[in-house]
mmCIF file of C-alpha atoms in Angstrom:
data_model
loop_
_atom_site.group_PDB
_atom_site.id
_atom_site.type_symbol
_atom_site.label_atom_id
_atom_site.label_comp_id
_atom_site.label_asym_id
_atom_site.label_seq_id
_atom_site.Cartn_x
_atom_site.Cartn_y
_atom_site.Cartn_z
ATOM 1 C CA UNK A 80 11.098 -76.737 -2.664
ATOM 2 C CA UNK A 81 12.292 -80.209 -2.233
ATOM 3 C CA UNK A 82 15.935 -81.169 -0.830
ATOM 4 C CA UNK A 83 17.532 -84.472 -2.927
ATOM 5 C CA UNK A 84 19.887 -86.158 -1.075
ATOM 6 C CA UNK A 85 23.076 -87.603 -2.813
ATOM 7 C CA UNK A 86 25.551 -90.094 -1.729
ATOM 8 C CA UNK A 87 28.376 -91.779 -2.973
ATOM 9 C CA UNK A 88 29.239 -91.663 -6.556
ATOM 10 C CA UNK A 89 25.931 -89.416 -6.892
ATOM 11 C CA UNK A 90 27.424 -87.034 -4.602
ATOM 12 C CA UNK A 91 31.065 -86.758 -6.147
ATOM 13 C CA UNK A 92 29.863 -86.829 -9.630
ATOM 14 C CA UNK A 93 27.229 -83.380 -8.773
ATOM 15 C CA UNK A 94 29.349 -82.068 -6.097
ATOM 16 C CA UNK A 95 27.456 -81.424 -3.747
ATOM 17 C CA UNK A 96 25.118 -83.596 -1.313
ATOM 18 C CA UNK A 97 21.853 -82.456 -1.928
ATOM 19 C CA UNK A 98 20.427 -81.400 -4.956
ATOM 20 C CA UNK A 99 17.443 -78.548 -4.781
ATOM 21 C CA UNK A 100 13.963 -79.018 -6.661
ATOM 22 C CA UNK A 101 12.067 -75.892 -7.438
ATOM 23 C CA UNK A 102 8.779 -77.719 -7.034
ATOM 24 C CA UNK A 103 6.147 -78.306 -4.467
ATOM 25 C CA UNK A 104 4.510 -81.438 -5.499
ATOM 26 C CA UNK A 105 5.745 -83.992 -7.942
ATOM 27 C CA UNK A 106 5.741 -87.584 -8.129
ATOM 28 C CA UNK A 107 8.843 -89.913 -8.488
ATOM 29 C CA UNK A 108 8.674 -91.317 -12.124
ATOM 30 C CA UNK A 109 8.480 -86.560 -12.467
ATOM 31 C CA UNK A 110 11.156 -86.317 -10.156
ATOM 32 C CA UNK A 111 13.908 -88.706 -11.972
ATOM 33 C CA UNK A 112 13.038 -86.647 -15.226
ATOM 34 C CA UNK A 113 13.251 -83.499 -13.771
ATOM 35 C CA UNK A 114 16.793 -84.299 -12.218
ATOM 36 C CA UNK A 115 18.047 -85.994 -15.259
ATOM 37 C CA UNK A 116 17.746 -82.612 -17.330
ATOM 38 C CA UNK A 117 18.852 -80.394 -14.560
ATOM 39 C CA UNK A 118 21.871 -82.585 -13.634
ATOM 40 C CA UNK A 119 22.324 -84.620 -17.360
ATOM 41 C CA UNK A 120 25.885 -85.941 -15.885
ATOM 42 C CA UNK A 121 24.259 -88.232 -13.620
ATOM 43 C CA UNK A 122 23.670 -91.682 -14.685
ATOM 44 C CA UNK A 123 20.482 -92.615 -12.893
ATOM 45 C CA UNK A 124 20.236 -96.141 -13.823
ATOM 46 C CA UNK A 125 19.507 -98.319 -11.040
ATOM 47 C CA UNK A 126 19.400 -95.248 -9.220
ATOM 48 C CA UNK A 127 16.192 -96.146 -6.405
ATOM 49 C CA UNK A 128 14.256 -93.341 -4.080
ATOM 50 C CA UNK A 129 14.091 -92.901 -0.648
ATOM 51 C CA UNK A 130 11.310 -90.912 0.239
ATOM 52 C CA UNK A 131 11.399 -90.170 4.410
ATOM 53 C CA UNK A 132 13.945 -93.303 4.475
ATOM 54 C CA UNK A 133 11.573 -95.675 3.132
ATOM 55 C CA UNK A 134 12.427 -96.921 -0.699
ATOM 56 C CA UNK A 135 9.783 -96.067 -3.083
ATOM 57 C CA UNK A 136 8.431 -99.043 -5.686
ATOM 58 C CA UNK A 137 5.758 -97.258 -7.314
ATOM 59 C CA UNK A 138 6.517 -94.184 -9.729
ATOM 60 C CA UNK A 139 3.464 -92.704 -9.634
ATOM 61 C CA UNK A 140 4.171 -91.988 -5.615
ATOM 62 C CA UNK A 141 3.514 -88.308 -4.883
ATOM 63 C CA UNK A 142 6.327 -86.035 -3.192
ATOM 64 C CA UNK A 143 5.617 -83.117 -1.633
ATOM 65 C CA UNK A 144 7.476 -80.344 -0.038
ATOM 66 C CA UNK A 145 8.915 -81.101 3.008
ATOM 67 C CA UNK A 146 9.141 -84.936 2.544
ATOM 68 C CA UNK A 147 13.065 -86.129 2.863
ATOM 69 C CA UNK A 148 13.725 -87.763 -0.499
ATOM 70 C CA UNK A 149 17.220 -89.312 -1.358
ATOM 71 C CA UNK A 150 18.508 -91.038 -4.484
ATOM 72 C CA UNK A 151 20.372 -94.270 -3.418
ATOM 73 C CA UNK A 152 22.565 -95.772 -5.757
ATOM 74 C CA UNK A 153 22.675 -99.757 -5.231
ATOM 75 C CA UNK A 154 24.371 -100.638 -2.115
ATOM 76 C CA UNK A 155 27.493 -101.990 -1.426
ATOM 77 C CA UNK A 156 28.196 -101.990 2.165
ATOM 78 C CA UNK A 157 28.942 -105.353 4.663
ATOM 79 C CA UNK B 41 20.249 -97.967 26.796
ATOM 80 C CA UNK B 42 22.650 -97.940 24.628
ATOM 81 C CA UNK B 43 21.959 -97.953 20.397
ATOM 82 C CA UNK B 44 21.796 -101.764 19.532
ATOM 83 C CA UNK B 45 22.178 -100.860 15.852
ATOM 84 C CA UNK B 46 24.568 -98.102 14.362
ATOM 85 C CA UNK B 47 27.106 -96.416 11.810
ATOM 86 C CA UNK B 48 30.211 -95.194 13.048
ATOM 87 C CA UNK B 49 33.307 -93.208 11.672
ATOM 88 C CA UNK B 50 34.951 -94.640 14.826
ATOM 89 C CA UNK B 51 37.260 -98.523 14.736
ATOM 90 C CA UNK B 52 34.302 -100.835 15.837
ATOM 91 C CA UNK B 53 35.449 -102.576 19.410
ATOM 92 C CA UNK B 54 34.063 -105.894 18.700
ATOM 93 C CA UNK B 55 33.365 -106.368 22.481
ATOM 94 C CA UNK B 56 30.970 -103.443 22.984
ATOM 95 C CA UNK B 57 29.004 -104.844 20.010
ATOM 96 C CA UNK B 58 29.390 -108.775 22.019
ATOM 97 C CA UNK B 59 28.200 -107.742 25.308
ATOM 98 C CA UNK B 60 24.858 -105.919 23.797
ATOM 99 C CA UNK B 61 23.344 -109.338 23.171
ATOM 100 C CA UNK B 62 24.423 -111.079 26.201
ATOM 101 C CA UNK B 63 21.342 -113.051 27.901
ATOM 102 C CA UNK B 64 20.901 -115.179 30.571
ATOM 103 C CA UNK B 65 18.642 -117.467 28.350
ATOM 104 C CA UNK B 66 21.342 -117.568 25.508
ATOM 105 C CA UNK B 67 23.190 -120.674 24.676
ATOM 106 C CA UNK B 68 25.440 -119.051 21.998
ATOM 107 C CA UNK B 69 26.402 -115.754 20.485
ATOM 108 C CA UNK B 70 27.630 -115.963 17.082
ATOM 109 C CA UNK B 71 29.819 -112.804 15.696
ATOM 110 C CA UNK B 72 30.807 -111.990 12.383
ATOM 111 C CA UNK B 73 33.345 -110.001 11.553
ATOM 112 C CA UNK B 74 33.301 -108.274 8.037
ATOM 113 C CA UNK B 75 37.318 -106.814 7.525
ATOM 114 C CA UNK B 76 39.062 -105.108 4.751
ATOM 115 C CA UNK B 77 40.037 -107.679 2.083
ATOM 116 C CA UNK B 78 43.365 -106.557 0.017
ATOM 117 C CA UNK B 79 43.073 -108.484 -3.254
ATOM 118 C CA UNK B 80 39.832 -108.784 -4.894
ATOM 119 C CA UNK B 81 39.955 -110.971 -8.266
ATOM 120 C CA UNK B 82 44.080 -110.066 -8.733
ATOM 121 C CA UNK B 83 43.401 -106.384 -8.100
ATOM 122 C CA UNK B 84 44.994 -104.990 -4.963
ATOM 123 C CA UNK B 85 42.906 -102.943 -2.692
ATOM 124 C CA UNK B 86 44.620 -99.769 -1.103
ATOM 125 C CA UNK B 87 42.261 -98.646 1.432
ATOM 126 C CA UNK B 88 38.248 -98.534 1.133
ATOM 127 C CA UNK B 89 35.624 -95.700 1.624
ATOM 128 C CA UNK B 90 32.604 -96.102 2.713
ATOM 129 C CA UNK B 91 29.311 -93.588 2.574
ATOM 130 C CA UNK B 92 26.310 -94.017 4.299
ATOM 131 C CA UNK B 93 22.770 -92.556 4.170
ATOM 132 C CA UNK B 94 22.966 -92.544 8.367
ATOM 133 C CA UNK B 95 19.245 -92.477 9.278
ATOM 134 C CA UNK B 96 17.982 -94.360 7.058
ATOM 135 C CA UNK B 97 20.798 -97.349 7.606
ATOM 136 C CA UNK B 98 20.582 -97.503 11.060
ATOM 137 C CA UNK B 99 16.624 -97.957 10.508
ATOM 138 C CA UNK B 100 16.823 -100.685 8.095
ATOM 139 C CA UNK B 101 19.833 -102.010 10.677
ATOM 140 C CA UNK B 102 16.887 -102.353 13.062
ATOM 141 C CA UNK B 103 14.592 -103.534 10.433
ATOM 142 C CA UNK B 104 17.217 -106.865 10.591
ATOM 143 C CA UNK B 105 17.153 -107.158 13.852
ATOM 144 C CA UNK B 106 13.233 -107.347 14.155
ATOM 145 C CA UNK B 107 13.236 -109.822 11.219
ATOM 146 C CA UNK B 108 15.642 -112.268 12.698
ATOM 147 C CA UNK B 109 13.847 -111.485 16.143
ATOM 148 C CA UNK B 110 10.371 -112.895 14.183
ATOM 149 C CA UNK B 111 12.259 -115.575 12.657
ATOM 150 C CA UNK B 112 14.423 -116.888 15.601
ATOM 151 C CA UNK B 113 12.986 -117.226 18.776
ATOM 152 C CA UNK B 114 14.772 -115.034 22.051
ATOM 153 C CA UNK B 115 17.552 -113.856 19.495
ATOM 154 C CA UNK B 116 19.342 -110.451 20.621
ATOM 155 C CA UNK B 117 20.646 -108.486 17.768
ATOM 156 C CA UNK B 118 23.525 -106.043 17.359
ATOM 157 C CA UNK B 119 25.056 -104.865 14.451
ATOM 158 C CA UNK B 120 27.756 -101.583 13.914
ATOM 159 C CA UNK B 121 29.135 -100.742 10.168
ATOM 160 C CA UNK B 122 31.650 -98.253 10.136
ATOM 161 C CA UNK B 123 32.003 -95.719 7.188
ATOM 162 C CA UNK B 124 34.770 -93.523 6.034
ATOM 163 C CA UNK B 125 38.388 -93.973 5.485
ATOM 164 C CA UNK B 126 39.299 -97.893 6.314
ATOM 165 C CA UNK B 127 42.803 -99.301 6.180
ATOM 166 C CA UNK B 128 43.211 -103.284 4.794
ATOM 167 C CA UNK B 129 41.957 -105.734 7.961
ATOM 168 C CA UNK B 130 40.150 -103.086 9.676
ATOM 169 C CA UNK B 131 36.622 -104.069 10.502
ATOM 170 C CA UNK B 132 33.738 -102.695 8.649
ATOM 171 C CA UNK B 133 30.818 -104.327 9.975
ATOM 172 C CA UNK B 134 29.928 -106.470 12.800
ATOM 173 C CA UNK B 135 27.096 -108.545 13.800
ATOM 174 C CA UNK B 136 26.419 -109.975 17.046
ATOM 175 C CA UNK B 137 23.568 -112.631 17.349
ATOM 176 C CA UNK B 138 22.463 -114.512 20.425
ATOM 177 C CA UNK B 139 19.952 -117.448 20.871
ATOM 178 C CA UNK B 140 19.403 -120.254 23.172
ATOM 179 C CA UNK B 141 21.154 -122.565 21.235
ATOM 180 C CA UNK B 142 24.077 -122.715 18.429
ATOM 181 C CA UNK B 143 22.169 -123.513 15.167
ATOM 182 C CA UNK B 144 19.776 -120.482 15.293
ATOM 183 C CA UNK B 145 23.078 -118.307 16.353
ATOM 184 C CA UNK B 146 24.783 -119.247 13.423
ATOM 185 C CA UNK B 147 21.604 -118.793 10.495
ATOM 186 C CA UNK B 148 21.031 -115.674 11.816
ATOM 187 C CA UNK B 149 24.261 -114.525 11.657
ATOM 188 C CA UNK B 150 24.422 -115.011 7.918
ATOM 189 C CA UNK B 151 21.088 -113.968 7.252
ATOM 190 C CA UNK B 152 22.063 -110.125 8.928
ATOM 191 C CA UNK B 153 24.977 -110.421 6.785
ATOM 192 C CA UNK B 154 23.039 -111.057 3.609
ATOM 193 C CA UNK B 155 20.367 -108.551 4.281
ATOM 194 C CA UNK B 156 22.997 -105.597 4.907
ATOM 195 C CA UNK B 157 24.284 -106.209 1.584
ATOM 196 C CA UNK B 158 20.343 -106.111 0.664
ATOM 197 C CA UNK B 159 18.579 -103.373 2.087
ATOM 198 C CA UNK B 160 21.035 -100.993 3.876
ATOM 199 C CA UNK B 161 22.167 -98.025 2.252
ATOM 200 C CA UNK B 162 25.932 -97.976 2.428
ATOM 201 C CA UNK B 163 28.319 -97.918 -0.246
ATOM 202 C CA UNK B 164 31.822 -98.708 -0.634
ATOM 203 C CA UNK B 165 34.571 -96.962 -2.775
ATOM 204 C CA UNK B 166 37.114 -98.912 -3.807
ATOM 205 C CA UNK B 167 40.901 -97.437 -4.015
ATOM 206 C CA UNK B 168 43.484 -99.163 -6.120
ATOM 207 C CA UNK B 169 46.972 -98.462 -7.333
ATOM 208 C CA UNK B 170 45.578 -97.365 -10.755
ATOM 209 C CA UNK B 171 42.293 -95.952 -9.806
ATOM 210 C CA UNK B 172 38.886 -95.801 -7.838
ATOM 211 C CA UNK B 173 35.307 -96.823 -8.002
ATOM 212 C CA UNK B 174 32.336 -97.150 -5.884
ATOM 213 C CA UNK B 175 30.625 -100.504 -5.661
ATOM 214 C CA UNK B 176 27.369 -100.880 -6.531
ATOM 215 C CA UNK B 177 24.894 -104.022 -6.632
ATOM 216 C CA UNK B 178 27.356 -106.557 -5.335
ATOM 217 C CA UNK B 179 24.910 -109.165 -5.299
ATOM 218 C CA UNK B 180 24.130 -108.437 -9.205
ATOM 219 C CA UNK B 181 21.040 -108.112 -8.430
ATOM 220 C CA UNK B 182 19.009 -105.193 -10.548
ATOM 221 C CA UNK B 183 17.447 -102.830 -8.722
ATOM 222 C CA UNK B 184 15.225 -101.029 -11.697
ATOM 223 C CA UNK B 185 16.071 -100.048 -15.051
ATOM 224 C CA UNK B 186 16.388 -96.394 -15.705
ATOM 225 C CA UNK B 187 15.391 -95.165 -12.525
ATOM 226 C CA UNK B 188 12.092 -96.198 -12.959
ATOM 227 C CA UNK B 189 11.237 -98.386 -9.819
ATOM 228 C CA UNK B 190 9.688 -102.095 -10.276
ATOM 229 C CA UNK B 191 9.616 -105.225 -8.657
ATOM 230 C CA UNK B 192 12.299 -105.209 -6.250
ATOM 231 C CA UNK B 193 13.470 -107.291 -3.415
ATOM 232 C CA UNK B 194 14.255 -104.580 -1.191
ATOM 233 C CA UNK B 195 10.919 -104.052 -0.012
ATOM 234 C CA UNK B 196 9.231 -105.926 2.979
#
């Protein structure tokens, strides 16, 4: 199982702050798919991933159970 | 020792955040002061929101500091964004920056500024009189397509 983090419009739009993944292992490019069927209201362009608060670049990046992962919209803070 | 670099739900008291980078071998401290603006481009702000992925901001809060730290020689860093409910003028983010002498003070200043608006993961929510939206990618600067990751400039 894998906890999603949400903020911001994310988080209004689902409902909720975290979003759970029934898998053990995935990577990210498998993760954005996966979320975009089981939550098709979200709009995950420009959406990036945090994996244990580092931002991920490359898709093929392997999560696993246990890791924090968060979808960060772009920022707008300052 | 106190936290050099947080987010708060609490008003920011610009003097705590001042006398964190106080030095005997500073020359200057430069502090910026980022408030509540009312009118953006004829549209009239109510109030703001702002959301924050805690953690991970203060970390890349810290992650500034250590870059201006390699850039600028003997700077001290401190820098507080608050999140939640804020009013028009209140203050949602200051930096304090001091060096041995003015010029460095006042580039690294702007640079923390620049990089929160970068790398940091808090987002605002903008209220008006005929609606609401949170802000994303002020700087207009794409992160990737489709939320497939690529090149970005977030990454150091």
């Amino acid at each position: 199982m894998i906890n999603v983090l949400l903020f911001a419009g994310l988080q209004e739009k689902v409902g909720k702050s975290e979003i759970l993944v029934d898998k053990d292992i995935l990577t990210i490019d498998e993760l954005v798919s996966h979320i975009r069927e089981i939550e098709s209201r979200l709009d995950l362009t420009n959406v990036m991933v945090a994996v244990n608060e580092e931002l991920v670049n490359d898709p093929d990046q392997v999560i696993r159970a246990g890791d924090t992962v968060a979808l960060l919209p772009p920022v707008s803070g300052g | 020792m106190a936290k050099h670099f947080y987010i708060t739900k609490e008003p920011i008291d610009i003097n705590s955040v001042v006398e964190k980078v106080i030095h005997p071998h500073a020359g200057a401290i430069n502090t910026f002061i980022g408030t509540v603006r009312e009118m953006t481009n004829g549209k009239r702000t109510l109030f703001l929101e702002y959301d924050a992925y805690i953690p991970m901001a203060e970390k890349k809060l810290e992650q500034i500091g250590s870059e201006i730290n390699n850039r600028w020689k003997e700077t001290r860093v401190s820098i507080v964004h608050r999140i939640g409910r804020l009013e028009i003028s209140d203050f949602a983010v200051v930096i304090a920056v001091s060096t041995p002498h003015r010029a460095d003070s006042y580039e690294a200043s702007r640079y923390a500024i620049e990089r929160i608006k970068e790398i940091v993961p808090i987002w605002k929510k903008e209220h008006w009189e005929d609606g609401e939206e949170w802000i994303g990618d002020q700087l207009e600067k794409t992160a990737y397509p489709s939320g497939r990751p690529g090149k970005e400039h977030l990454y150091d």
